Structures are given as C-alpha cells and as structure tokens.
XYZ file of C-alpha atoms in Angstrom:
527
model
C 0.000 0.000 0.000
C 3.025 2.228 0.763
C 3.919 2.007 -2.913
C 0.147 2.931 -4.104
C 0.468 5.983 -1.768
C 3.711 7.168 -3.293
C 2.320 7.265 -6.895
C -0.547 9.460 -5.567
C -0.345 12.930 -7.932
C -1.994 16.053 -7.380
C -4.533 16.974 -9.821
C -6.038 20.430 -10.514
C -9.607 20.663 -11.786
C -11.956 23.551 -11.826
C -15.133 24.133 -9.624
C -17.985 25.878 -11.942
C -20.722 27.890 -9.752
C -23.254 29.450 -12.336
C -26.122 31.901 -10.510
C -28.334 34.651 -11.755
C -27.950 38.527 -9.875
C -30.609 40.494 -11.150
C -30.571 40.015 -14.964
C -26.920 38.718 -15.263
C -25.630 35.396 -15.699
C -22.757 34.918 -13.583
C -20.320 32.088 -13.602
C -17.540 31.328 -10.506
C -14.265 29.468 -12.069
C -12.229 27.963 -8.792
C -9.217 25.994 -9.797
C -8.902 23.243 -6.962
C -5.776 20.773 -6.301
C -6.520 17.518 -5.510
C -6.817 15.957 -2.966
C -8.074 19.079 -1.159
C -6.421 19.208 2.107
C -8.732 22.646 3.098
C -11.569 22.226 4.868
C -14.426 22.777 2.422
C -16.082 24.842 5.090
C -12.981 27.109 5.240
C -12.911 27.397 1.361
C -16.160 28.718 1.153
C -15.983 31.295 3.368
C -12.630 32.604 1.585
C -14.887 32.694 -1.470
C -17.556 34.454 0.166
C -15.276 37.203 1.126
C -12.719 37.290 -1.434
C -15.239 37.543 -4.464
C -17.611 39.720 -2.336
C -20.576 37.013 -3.234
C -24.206 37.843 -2.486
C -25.395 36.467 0.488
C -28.204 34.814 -1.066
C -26.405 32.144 -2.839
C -24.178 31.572 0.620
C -25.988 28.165 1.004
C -26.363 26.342 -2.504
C -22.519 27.665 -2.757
C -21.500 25.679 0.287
C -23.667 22.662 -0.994
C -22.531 22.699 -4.369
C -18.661 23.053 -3.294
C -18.864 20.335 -0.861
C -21.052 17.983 -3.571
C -18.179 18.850 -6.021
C -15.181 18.227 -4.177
C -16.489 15.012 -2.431
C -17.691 13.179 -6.161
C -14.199 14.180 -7.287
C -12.224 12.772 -4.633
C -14.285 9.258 -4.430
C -13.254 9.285 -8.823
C -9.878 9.697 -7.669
C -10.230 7.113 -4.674
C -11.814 4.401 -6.930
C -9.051 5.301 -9.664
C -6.395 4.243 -7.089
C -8.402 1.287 -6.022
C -8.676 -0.218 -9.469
C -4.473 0.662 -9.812
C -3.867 -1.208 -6.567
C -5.789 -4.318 -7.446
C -4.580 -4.465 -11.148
C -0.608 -4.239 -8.971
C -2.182 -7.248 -7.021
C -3.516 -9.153 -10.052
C -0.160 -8.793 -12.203
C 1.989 -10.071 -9.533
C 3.378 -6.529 -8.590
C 2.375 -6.931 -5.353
C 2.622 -9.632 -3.275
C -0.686 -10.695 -1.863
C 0.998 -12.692 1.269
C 2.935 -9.552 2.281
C -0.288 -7.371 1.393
C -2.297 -8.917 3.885
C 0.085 -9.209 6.738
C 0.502 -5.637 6.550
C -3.486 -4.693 6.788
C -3.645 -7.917 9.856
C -0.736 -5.452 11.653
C -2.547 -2.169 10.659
C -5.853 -3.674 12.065
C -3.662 -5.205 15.413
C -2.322 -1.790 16.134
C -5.596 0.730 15.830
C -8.161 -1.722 17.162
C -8.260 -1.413 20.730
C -9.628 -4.936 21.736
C -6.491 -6.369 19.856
C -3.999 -4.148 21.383
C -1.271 -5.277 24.321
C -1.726 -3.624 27.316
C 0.364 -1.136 28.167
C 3.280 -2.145 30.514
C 3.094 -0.454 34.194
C 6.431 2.039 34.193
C 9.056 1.654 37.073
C 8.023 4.780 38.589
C 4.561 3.632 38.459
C 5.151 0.620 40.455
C 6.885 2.101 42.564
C 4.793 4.834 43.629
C 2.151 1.799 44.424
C 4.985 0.395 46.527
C 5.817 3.405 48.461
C 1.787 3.999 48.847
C 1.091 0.635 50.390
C 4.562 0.815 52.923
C 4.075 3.998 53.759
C 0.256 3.125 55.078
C 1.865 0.029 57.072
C 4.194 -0.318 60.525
C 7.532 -0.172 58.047
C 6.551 3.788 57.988
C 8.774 4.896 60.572
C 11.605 2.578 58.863
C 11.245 4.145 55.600
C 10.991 7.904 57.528
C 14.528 6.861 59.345
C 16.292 5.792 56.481
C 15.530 9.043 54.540
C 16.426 10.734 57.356
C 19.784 9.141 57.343
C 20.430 9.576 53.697
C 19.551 13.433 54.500
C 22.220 13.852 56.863
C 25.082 11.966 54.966
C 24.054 14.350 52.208
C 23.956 17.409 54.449
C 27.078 16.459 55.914
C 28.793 16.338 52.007
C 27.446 19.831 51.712
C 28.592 20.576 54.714
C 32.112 19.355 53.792
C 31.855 21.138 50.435
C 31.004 24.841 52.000
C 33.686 24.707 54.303
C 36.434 24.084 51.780
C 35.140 26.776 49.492
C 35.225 28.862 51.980
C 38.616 28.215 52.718
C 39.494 28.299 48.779
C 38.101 31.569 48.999
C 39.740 33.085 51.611
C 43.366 31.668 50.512
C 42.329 33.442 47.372
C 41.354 37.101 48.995
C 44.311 36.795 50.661
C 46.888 36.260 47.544
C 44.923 39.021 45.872
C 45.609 41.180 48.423
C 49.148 40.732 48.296
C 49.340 41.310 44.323
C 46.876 44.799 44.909
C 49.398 45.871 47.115
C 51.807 45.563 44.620
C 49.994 46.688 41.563
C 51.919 49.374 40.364
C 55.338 48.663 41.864
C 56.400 44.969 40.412
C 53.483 44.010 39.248
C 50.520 45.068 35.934
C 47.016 44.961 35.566
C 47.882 42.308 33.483
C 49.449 40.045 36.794
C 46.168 41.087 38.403
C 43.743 39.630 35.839
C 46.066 36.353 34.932
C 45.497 35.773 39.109
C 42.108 36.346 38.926
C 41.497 33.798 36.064
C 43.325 31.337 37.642
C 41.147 31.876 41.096
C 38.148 31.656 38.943
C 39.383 28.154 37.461
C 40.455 26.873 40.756
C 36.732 27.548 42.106
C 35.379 25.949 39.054
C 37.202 22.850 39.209
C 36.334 22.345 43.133
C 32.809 23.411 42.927
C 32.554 20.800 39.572
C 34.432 18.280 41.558
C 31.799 18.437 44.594
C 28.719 18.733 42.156
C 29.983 15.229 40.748
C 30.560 13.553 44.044
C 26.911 14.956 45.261
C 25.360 13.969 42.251
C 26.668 10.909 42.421
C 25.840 10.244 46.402
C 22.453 10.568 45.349
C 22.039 8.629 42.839
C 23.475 5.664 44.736
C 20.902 6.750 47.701
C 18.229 6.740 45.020
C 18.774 3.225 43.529
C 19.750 1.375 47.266
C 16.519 3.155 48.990
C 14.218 1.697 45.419
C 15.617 -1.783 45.638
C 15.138 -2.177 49.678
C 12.164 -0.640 49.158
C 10.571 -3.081 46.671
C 12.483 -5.646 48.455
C 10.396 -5.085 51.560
C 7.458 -5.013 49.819
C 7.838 -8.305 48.234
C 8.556 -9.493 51.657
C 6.193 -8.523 53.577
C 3.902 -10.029 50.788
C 5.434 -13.798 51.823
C 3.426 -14.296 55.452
C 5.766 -16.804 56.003
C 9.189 -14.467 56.253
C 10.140 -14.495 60.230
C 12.894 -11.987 59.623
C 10.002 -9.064 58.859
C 9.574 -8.009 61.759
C 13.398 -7.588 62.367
C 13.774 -5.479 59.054
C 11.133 -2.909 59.661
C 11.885 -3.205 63.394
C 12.504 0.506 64.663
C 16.185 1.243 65.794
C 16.659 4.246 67.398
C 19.987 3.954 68.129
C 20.377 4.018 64.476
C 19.416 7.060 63.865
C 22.242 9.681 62.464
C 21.620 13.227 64.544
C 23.488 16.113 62.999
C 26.757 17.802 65.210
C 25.137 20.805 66.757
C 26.585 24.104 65.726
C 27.927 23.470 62.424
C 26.516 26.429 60.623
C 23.580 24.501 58.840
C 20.701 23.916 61.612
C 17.422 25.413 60.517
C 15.639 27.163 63.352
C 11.678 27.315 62.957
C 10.586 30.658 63.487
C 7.039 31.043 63.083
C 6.637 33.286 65.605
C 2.946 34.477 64.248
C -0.081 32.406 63.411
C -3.790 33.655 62.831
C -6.010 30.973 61.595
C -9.886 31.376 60.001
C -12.731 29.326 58.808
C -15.096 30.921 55.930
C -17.877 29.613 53.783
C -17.761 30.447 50.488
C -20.505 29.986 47.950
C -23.576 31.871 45.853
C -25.924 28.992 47.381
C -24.048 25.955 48.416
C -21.408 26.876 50.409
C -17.813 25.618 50.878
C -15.713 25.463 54.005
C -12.367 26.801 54.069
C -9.570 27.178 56.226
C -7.551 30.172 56.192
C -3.922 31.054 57.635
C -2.170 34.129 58.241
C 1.464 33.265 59.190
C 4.372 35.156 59.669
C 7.860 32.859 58.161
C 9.954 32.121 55.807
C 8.673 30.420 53.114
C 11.481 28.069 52.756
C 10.478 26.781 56.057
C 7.884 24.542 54.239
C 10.850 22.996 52.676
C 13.731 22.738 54.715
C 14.111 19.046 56.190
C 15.198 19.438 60.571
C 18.017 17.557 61.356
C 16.766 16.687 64.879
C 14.657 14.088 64.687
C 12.026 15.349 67.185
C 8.232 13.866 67.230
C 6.828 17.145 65.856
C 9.196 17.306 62.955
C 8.618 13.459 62.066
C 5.215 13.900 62.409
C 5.258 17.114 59.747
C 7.362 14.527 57.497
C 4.859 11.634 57.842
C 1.667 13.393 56.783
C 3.593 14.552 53.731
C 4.691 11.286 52.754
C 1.477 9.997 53.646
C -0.180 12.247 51.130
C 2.218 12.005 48.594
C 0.240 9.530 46.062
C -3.109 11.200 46.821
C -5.841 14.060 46.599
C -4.574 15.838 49.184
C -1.781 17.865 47.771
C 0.150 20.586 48.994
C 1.316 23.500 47.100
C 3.909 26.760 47.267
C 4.211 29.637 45.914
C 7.711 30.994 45.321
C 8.600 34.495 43.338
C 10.767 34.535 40.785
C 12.166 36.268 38.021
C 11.567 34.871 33.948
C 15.121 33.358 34.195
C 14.422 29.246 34.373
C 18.085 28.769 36.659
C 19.119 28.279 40.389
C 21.825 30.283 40.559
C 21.006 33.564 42.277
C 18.419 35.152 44.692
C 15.073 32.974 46.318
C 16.167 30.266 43.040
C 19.517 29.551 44.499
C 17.976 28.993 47.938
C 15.417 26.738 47.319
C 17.518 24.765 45.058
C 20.341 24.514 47.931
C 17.129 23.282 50.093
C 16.084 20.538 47.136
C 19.655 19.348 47.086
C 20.251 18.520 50.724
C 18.270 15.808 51.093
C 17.646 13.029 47.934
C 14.199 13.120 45.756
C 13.595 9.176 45.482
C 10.358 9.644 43.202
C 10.804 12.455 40.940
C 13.972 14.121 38.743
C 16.526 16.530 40.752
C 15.908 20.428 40.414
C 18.120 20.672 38.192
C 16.993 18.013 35.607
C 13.360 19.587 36.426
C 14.546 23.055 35.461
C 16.622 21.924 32.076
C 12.820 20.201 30.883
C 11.493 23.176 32.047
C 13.597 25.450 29.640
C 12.777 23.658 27.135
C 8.988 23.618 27.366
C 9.579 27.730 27.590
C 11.476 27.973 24.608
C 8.832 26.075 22.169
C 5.822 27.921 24.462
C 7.196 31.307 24.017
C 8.043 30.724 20.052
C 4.316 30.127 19.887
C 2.719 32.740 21.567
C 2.516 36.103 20.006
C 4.330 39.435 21.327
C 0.725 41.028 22.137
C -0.267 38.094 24.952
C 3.589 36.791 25.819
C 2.832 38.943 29.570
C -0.828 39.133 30.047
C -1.766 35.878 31.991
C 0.837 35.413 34.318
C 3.492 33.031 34.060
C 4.588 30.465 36.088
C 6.104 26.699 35.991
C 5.831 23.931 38.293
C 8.285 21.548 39.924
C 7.235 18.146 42.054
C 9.255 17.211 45.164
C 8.681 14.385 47.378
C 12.139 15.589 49.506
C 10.697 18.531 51.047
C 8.873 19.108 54.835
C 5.639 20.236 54.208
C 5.280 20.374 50.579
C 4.660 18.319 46.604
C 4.481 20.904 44.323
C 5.944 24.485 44.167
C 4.984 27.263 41.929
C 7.543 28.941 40.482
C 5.753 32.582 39.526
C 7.383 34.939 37.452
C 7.282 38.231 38.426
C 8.799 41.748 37.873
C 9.792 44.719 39.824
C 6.458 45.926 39.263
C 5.650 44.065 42.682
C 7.335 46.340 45.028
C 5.822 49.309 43.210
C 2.304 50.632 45.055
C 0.307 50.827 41.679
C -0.588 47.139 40.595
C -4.408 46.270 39.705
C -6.433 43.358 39.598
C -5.123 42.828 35.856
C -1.170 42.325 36.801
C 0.292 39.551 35.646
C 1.147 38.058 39.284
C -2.255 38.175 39.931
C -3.684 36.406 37.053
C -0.703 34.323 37.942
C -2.277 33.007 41.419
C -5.469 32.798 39.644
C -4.090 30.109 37.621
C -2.263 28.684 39.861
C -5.085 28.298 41.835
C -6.785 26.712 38.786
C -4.358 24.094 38.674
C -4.947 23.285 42.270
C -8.402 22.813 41.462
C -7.660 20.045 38.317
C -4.393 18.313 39.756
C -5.466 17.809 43.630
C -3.698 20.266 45.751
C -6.084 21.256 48.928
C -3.071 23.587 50.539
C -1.103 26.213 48.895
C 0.648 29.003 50.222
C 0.794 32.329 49.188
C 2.819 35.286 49.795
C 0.847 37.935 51.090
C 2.321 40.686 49.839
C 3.648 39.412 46.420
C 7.373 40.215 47.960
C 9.368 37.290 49.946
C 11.530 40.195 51.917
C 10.810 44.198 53.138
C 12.323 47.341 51.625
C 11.777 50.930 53.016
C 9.250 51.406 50.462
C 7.057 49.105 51.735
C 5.058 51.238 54.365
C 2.331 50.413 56.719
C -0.130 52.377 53.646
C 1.523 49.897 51.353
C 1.369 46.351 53.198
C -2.507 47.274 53.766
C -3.383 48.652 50.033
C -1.167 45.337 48.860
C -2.562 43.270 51.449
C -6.204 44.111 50.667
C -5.740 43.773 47.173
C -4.313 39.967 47.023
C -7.280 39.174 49.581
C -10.293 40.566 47.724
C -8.689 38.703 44.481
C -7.991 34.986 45.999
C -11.424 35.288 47.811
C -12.497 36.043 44.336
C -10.774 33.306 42.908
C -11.789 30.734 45.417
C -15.483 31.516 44.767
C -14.853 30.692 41.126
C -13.132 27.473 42.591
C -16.480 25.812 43.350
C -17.337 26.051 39.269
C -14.200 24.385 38.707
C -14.116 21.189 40.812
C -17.449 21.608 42.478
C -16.924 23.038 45.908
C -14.131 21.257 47.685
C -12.446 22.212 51.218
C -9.215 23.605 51.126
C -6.863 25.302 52.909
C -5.339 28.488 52.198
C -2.302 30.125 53.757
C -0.719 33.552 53.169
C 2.827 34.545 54.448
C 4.064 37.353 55.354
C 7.738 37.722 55.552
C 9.376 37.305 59.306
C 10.875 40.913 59.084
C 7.167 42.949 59.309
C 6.417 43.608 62.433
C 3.778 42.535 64.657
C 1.732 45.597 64.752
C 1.269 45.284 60.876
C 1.109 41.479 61.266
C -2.340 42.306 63.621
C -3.437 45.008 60.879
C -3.658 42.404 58.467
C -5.204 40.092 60.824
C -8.417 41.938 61.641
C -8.738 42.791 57.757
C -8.760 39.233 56.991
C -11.963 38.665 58.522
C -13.513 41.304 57.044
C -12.757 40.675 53.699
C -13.530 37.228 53.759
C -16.673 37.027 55.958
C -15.486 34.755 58.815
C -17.917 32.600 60.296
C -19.257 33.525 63.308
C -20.436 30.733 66.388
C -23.641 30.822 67.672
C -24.277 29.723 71.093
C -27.884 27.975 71.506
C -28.676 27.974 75.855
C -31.666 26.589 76.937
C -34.986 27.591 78.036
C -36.123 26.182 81.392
C-alpha cells in the first residue's frame, strides 16, 4: 500500500458555480488541487469574502462546493483502487505480504487487539511506596531518609567549608598582588590571578557537584531496591525476619553535630487561623492562615529528629500519592536557573536531602527550559505577559510540601500601583486553577507578592497590597467551586518574618472582614 500511496499525484480541476444577480448570468471558475487538504467549510468562506458574493447564494454555494469536491475525490479514490488491485492481479504486489501488513494495521488501531500497556518503574513504585508507607515499616522508611539526608547534608557541609577556605586563601593572595599593583606588578598580573582563582573555584565546585550527584544517585537506587524488596517481603506471610527489618532502631538514627553552621531554626513566631464559607448557594468550608515565616520553612528538612518534625514529614509522605496535595508559591524572576536570589535557595534546600520519586531540580529546570522555549516561540508578542506566568516543579524531599509554583514576576511588585489585571495576579489565579484540576487542597501564598521588606514598603503599602491579594484569591476561590465543584481547602498567606507585629495584627483583623469569617452561635436553653 506504501507504494500505491507514493504514486498518488496532485490533480487540478476547476469548480464551476453558475447563478443569476438580477438580470446577469454569472459564472464562478475555482481551480482546486486535488486531494483538497482545506476544509471545504474554510474554502467557502474565503470565497464568500474574497469575491464579495451575495449572500443569497451563501448556502447552494457551500452545498454545491462540498457535492463537487467530495464526487471528485471518491473518482480519484476508486481510480487508485482499481491501480492497486490491477498491482495485485499482475503479480506486482505480493498478496501474502499485502495482507500481513493490513492484519498489523488492524492489530495496532483496534483497541480490543492491542497489548496492554506495561506499568512504568516509577509507576510501580509509587504503588509500593503507597502501600509501605500506610503500614508499621513507615517509621523505617521515615529513618532511612532521614539518614540519607544527613550523609548528604554532611557532604554539603564538607563542600562549603572548603570553598570557603578556597576563597579566603584566594582574597588573601589578591591582596598581596593589589598591594603591589603598580610597583612589580601590571594589571595584566592582576587579571592572569584572577582567572586562575576563577578556574580553581570551578574545578572544586565541579568536583563536589559530581561527588553529590553521584551520592544521590546511589541513595536513590539502594533506597528503590530495599524498598521493593520489603514489599515483596512482607507479601510472603511466612518471612520471620520481617519483623526484624522494619523493626525501629533508634539507636540508628544519624543526629546532625550541633553548631555546624547549617541547623534550621523554625521561626514562626505568628499564626492567625480562620474558617469561611464560600458559595452563591451551596457553600464551601475553608480554612484560612495568616502566618508570619519564611517560606522556605515549608521545605527545609530538621536535622533533629524530634516527634513534631517526624510527624510534619509523615503526613507529607502519607499524602504524597493522593488528593490531598500541597502547594507553594515561590517568586521569581523569567530566568528558568538556580543560581542567584530565592532560586539559588530553594535549590540549595532541594539538594540537601535526595528526591527518590521524581527528577533533581536541576533536571526539572533543564525540561522546564525547554517547554519555555517552544511555548514562548508560539505565543505572540501582544499576549507573551498578560496571563501570568509560572512553571511547576514536584518534590517528594521537602517538609511540608509536593508541588511548588515557580511565579514569574517583575519589579512591578514592590511598586504601590498594581491592579487586579497584573500579571502576578492572574498568575495566582491560575495557579489556583491548577490546584483545582491536579489535587492540591493547601497552597501558600505570599501575602504581599514580595518574599523580603524594603523601606518602600510602608504600613499604607502592606494594607493597600494586602487588601488587594485578599479581595482577588477570595475572588478566585469563589470561582473554585465552578471548577471542581466546591471542595475544602486550605489556604495560607505569608508574610515575611521581618514585618512587624503591629502590621502582622493590621492584616489580621482585615482578613476577617474581607472574607466574611464565620461567626459561632451559642444555643442555651430555656427552662
């Protein structure tokens, strides 16, 4: 059939449309190639316009075009036929090999013939992890991550500290060649040293990038086999050494040397936390937050392995195969890259502890680029900034949190003049959205569209920002119940740690009022 195909031609014949306007006789030549690969639909509108056609003759037009190019496509069609059975008649084609090829055809597009897809490694795992991580080997699989996190935090550890040295030997040879600039030495001495400081940094920090990436990918495949491994075993009722493997060994836990530079404090200091209804006529319960902390504190793993930070780490793992997602938004600029600012933080954060589900930041962020590249070549100048952009990475290696939002967003922020219509805001609104189709019942938001203070962000500012992001996401959440049909969720908004706590209680009693908060009524009585 392939060779039938490749002997198709194209063939031009002309359409003839004859119709009376007024007393004239009027006659409409199209040439048309065949086979047509326009919609006939499409082509008669073009005709419509292009030859400024009455309006009268719009229907038999369409009928007669559509009559026309159908009858001459079944002559060709049958004209093809006719050549591929005369092939099959004359020997040209072999019949054998002819019908294998239309059995494979048919195999391929008929469902009820088709193989069944395959489950995927990461799909069977993720059932794996699911079922283990809902049984009494939960705490085992929550201490052996933990202990994989603080060999890797101690590598990074190890790594900081020798930059830092590099660093300093570095200043310190500079400062000797300065002080001799001018004297015994050129600009020319200056910049050859400072090359070869720069390519002594690169080759260390390259040299610690491979050893980490490679620590983690051994983690990754050991903590996937035991993994499976356990689960096969636990499947086999008549394994006595179970209980022994997923047996809990505290003593065996790895606990991080206090005051090495690298303990993460929790600091939030400030919590103020609401329950609204939302709804035209049925009404959906939410739970709002107002917090004051970092927002990397959702992310950052404790090394102390205290009962309230496991038990933060076990509800995240327990809802990481489910519908109860949880979501962050982080501010950033339109670079897709780690390497300065909020970006270079969170990635540190990602890359302490080993993601044994889904790709590293960085492989995350190189997939990402190129989905932005073939996006952005497609979308025209006009609406490249008018929605709000943002991209999305998944984490199973963080505290509190799956998913993070990476919004894009401008200087434009800090400024006191942004409306309902700027891009971060239709940003959240589609973020938001995606909450609503992909699962995630938490997200948090900064408040005030800015993860750290400046002096131009006033008490007149926090409010007129602060009232503006609240009026919007209340709006936004009320358009929720059209999308999934009113489900509970939980919304938090952050407020960097630096405001202080008389603003922090400002935007506290707005909340309420914004939102509506439901009041209690007390029923006493009657004797």
């Amino acid at each position: 059939m392939k060779a039938n195909k490749g002997k198709t031609c194209t063939r031009e014949r002309e359409f003839l449309y004859k119709f009376n306007a007024g007393n004239q006789r009027l006659v409409l030549t199209v040439p048309l190639k065949f086979p047509v690969q326009e919609n006939a639909n499409h082509l008669h509108g073009r005709l419509m316009l292009l030859h400024n056609l009455p309006c009268f003759i719009e229907n038999d037009l369409k009928q007669s075009l559509s009559q026309f190019i159908e009858g001459e496509s079944i002559k060709d069609y049958d004209k093809e036929a006719e050549a591929a059975l005369e092939a099959v008649k004359s020997g040209e084609v072999d019949m054998h090999q002819l019908a294998n090829a239309w059995a494979k055809a048919y195999t391929e597009t008929t469902l009820e013939h088709a193989r069944p897809e395959e489950p995927s490694w990461d799909e069977d795992f993720a059932d794996v992890y699911h079922d283990l991580i809902h049984s009494p080997a939960s705490e085992t699989l929550l201490n052996l991550e933990h202990n994989y996190f603080v060999s890797i935090s101690e590598l990074i550890s190890e790594r900081d500290v020798e930059l830092k040295k590099l660093r300093e030997r570095q200043g310190a040879e500079m400062d000797k060649v300065m002080q001799e600039l001018g004297k015994s030495l050129t600009d020319q001495d200056v910049n050859a040293l400072a090359a070869q400081h720069f390519e002594s940094q690169q080759v260390l920090e390259n040299k610690w990038t491979s050893e980490l990436k490679q620590s983690t990918a051994i983690q990754k495949q050991e903590y996937q086999e035991w993994v499976i491994k356990l689960h096969q075993d636990l499947k086999n009722p008549n394994n006595s050494s179970i209980s022994e493997e997923i047996k809990v060994q505290p003593s065996q836990l790895r606990e991080s040397v206090e005051g090495n530079g690298r303990i993460y404090e929790e600091q939030r200091q400030l919590e103020e936390s609401f329950t609204i209804h939302l709804g035209a006529q049925l009404k959906t319960m939410h739970n709002l937050r107002l917090l004051r902390a970092d927002i990397l504190d959702f992310c950052k793993h404790k090394r102390n392995h205290r009962s309230g930070v496991k038990l933060h780490r076990l509800q995240t793992a327990l809802s990481l195969y489910s519908t109860s997602l949880c979501g962050l938004v982080l501010l950033v600029d339109n670079r897709i890259s780690s390497y300065s600012g909020i970006k270079r933080d969170f990635a540190t954060v990602c890359q302490e502890c080993t993601d044994f589900h889904f790709p590293g930041i960085q492989e995350q962020l190189e997939i990402v680029q190129q989905v932005v590249l073939y996006a952005r070549a497609q979308r025209s100048s006009k609406s490249k900034r008018q929605h709000g952009e943002f991209y999305i990475t998944r984490h199973s290696n963080l505290s509190e949190i799956h998913v993070a939002f990476h919004l894009c967003v401008d200087d434009n922020v800090r400024s006191g003049n942004i409306t309902a219509r700027d891009p971060a805001i239709m940003g959240l609104r589609n973020i938001l959205k995606v909450c609503c189709t992909h699962d995630i019942t938490t997200i948090s938001i900064p408040l005030l569209l800015v993860h750290d203070m400046s002096e131009e962000m006033t008490i007149p500012w926090c409010l007129k920002r602060a009232e503006l992001v609240f009026k919007c996401v209340k709006g936004f959440m009320m358009e929720m119940a059209s999308w999934d049909g009113g489900i509970s969720r939980t919304v938090q908004f952050l407020v960097p740690q630096t405001i202080s706590e008389e603003m922090f209680y400002q935007l506290s009693n707005m909340l309420p009022q914004i939102f509506r908060v439901s009041s209690t009524l007390t029923l006493t009585s009657k004797h």
